Coordinates of N, CA, C and O in Angstrom, one line a residue:
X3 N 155.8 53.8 75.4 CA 156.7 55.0 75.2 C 156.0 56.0 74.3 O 155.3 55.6 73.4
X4 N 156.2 57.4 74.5 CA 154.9 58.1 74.3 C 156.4 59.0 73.1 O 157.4 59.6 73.5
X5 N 155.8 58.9 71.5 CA 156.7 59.9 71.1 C 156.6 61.3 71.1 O 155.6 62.0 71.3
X6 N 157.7 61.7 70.8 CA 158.2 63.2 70.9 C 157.5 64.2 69.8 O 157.1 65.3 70.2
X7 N 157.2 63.7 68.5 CA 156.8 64.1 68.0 C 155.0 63.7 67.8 O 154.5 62.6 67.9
X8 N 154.6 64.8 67.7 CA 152.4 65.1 67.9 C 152.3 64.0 66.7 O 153.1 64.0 65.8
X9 N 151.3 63.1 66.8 CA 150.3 63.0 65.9 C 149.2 63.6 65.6 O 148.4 64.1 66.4
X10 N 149.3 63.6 63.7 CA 148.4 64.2 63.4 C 147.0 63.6 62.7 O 147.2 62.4 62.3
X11 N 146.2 64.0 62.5 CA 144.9 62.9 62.1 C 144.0 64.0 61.0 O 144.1 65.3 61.2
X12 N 143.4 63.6 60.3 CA 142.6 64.4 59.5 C 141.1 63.8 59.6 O 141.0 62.7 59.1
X13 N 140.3 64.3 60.0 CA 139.0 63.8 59.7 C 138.1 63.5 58.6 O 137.7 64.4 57.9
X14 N 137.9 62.1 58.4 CA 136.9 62.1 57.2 C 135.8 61.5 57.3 O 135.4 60.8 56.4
X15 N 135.2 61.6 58.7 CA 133.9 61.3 58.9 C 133.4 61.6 59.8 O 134.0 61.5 60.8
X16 N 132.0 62.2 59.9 CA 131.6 63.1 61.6 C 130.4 63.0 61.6 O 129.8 64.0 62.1
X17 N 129.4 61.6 61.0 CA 128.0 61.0 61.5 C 128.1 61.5 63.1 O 129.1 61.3 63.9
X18 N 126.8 62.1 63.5 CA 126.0 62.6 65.0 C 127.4 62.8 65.8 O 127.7 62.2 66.8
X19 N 128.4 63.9 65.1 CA 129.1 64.6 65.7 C 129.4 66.0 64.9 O 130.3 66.8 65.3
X20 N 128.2 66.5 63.5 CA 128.5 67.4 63.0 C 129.4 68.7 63.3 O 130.2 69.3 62.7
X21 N 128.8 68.8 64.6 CA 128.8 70.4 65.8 C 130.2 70.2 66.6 O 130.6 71.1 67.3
X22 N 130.8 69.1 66.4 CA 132.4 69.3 67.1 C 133.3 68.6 66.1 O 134.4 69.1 66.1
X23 N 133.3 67.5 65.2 CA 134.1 67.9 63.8 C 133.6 68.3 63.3 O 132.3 68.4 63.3
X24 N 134.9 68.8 62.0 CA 134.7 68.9 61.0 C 135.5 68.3 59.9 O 136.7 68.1 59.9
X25 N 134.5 67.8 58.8 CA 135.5 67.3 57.6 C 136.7 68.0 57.4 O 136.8 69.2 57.5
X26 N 137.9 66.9 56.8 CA 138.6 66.9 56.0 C 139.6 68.4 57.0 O 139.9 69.5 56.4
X27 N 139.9 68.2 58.6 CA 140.2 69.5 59.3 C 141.0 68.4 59.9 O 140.8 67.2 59.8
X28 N 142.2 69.0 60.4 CA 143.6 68.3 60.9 C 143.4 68.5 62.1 O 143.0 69.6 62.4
X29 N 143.7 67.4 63.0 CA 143.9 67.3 64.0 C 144.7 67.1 65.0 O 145.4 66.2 64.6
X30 N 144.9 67.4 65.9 CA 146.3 66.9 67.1 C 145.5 65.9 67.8 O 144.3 66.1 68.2
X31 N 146.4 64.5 68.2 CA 145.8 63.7 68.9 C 146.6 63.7 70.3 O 147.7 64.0 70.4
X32 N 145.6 63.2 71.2 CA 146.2 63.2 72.6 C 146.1 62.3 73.0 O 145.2 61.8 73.5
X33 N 147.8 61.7 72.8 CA 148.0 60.4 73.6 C 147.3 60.2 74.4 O 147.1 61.0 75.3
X34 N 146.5 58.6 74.3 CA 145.7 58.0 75.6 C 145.5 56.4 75.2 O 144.4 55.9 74.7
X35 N 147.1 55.4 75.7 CA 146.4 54.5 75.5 C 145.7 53.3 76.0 O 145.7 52.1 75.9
X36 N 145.0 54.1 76.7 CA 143.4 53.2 77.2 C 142.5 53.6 75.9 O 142.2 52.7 75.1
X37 N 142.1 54.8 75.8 CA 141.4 55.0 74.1 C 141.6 54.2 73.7 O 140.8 53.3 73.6
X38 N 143.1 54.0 73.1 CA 143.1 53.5 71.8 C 143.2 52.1 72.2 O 143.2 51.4 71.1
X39 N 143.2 51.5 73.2 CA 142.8 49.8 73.6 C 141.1 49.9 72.4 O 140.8 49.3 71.4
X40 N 140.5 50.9 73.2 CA 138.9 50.8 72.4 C 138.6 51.2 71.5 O 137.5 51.6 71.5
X41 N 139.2 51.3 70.6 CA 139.0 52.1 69.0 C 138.7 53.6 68.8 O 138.3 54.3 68.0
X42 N 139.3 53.6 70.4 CA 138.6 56.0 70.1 C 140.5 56.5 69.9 O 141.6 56.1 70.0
X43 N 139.6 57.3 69.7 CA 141.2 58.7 69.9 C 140.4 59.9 70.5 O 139.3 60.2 70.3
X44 N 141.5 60.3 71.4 CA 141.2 61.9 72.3 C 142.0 63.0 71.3 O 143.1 62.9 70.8
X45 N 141.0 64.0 71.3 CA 141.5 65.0 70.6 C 140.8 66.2 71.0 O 139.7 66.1 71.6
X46 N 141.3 67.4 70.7 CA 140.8 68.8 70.8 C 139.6 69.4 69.9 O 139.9 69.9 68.8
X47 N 138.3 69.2 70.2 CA 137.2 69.0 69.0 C 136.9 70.5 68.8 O 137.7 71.2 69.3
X48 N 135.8 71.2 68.1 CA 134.8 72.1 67.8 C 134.9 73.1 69.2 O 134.9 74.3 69.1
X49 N 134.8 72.6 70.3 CA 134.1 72.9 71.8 C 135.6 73.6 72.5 O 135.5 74.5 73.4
X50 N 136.8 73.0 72.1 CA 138.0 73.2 72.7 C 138.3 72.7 73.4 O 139.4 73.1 73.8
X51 N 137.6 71.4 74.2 CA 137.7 70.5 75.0 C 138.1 69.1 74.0 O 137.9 68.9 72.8
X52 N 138.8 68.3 75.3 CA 139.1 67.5 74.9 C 138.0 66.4 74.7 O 137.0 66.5 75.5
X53 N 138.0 65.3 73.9 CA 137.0 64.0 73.7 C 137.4 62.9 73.4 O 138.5 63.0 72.8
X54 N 137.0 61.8 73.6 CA 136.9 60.8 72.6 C 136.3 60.9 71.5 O 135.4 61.7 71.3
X55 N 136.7 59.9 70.2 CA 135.7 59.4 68.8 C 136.0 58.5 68.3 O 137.0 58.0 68.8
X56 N 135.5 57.8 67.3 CA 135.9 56.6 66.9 C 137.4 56.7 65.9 O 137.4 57.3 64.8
X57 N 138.5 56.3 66.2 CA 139.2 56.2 65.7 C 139.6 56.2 63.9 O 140.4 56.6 63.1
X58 N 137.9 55.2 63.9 CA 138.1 55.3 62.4 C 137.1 56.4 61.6 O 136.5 56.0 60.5
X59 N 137.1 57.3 62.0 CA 136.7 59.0 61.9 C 137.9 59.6 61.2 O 137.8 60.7 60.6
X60 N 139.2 58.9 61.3 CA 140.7 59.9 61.2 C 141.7 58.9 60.1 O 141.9 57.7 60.1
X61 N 142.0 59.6 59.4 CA 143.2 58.9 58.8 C 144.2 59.7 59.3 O 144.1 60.9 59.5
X62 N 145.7 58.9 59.8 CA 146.5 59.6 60.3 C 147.7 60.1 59.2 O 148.3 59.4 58.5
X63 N 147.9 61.9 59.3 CA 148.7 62.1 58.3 C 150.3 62.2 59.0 O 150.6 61.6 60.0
X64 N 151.1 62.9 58.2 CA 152.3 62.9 58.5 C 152.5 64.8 58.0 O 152.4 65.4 56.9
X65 N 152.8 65.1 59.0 CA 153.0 66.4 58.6 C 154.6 67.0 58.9 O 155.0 66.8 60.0
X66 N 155.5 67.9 57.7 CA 156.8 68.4 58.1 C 156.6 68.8 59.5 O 155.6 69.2 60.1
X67 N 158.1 68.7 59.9 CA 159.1 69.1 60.9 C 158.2 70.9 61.3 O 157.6 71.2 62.3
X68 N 158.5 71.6 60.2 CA 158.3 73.3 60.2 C 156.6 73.6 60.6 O 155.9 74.3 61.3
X69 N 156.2 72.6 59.8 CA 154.0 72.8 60.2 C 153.9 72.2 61.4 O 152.8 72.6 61.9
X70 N 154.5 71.2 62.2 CA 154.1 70.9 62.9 C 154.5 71.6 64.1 O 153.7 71.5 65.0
X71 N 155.6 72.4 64.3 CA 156.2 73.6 64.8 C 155.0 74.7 65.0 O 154.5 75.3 66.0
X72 N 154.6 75.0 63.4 CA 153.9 76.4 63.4 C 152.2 75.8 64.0 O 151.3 76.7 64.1
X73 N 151.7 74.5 64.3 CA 150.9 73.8 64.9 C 150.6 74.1 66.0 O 149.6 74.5 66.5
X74 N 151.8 73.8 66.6 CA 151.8 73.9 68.4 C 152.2 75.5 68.9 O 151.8 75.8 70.0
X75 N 152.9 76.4 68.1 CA 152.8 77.9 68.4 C 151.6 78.3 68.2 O 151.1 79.1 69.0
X76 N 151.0 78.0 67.3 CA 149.5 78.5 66.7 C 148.6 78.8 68.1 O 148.7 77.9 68.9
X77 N 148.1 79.6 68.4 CA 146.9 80.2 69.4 C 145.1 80.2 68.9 O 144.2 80.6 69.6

C-alpha cells in the first residue's frame, strides 16, 4: 500500500555520482518496490530524470504538512 504522503530523503553520500547528486540536497523518492527489494531508491536526480541509487546514499527525513505542500507546487 503505497502512502499518501511523499517521502523525503536527504543525501549524504554521492561516491561516482558527483554530477547527478548532491550533498546534503532533499529529495522526493519514487515509490518502487522492486528497488527497494535491492537496496536502491528511484528518485529525480541532477539530470531531471528519474534513477536508481544506493539506498544507503539517503537518510530519510520527515518534513511538515506546509513544506511538503510547497515541495510538490514548486516548478
Amino acid at each position: 500500500m503505497q502512502s499518501e504522503t511523499p517521502e523525503y530523503v536527504v543525501c549524504v553520500r554521492n561516491e561516482d555520482y558527483t554530477a547527478s547528486l548532491e550533498l546534503r540536497k532533499i529529495y522526493a523518492v519514487i515509490p518502487d518496490s522492486e528497488a527497494e527489494s535491492h537496496g536502491m531508491i528511484r528518485l529525480v536526480d541532477e539530470s531531471g530524470e528519474d534513477y536508481l541509487y544506493p539506498r544507503d546514499f539517503f537518510l530519510p527525513i520527515e518534513v511538515p504538512r506546509s513544506v511538503s505542500h510547497a515541495f510538490a507546487t514548486a516548478s
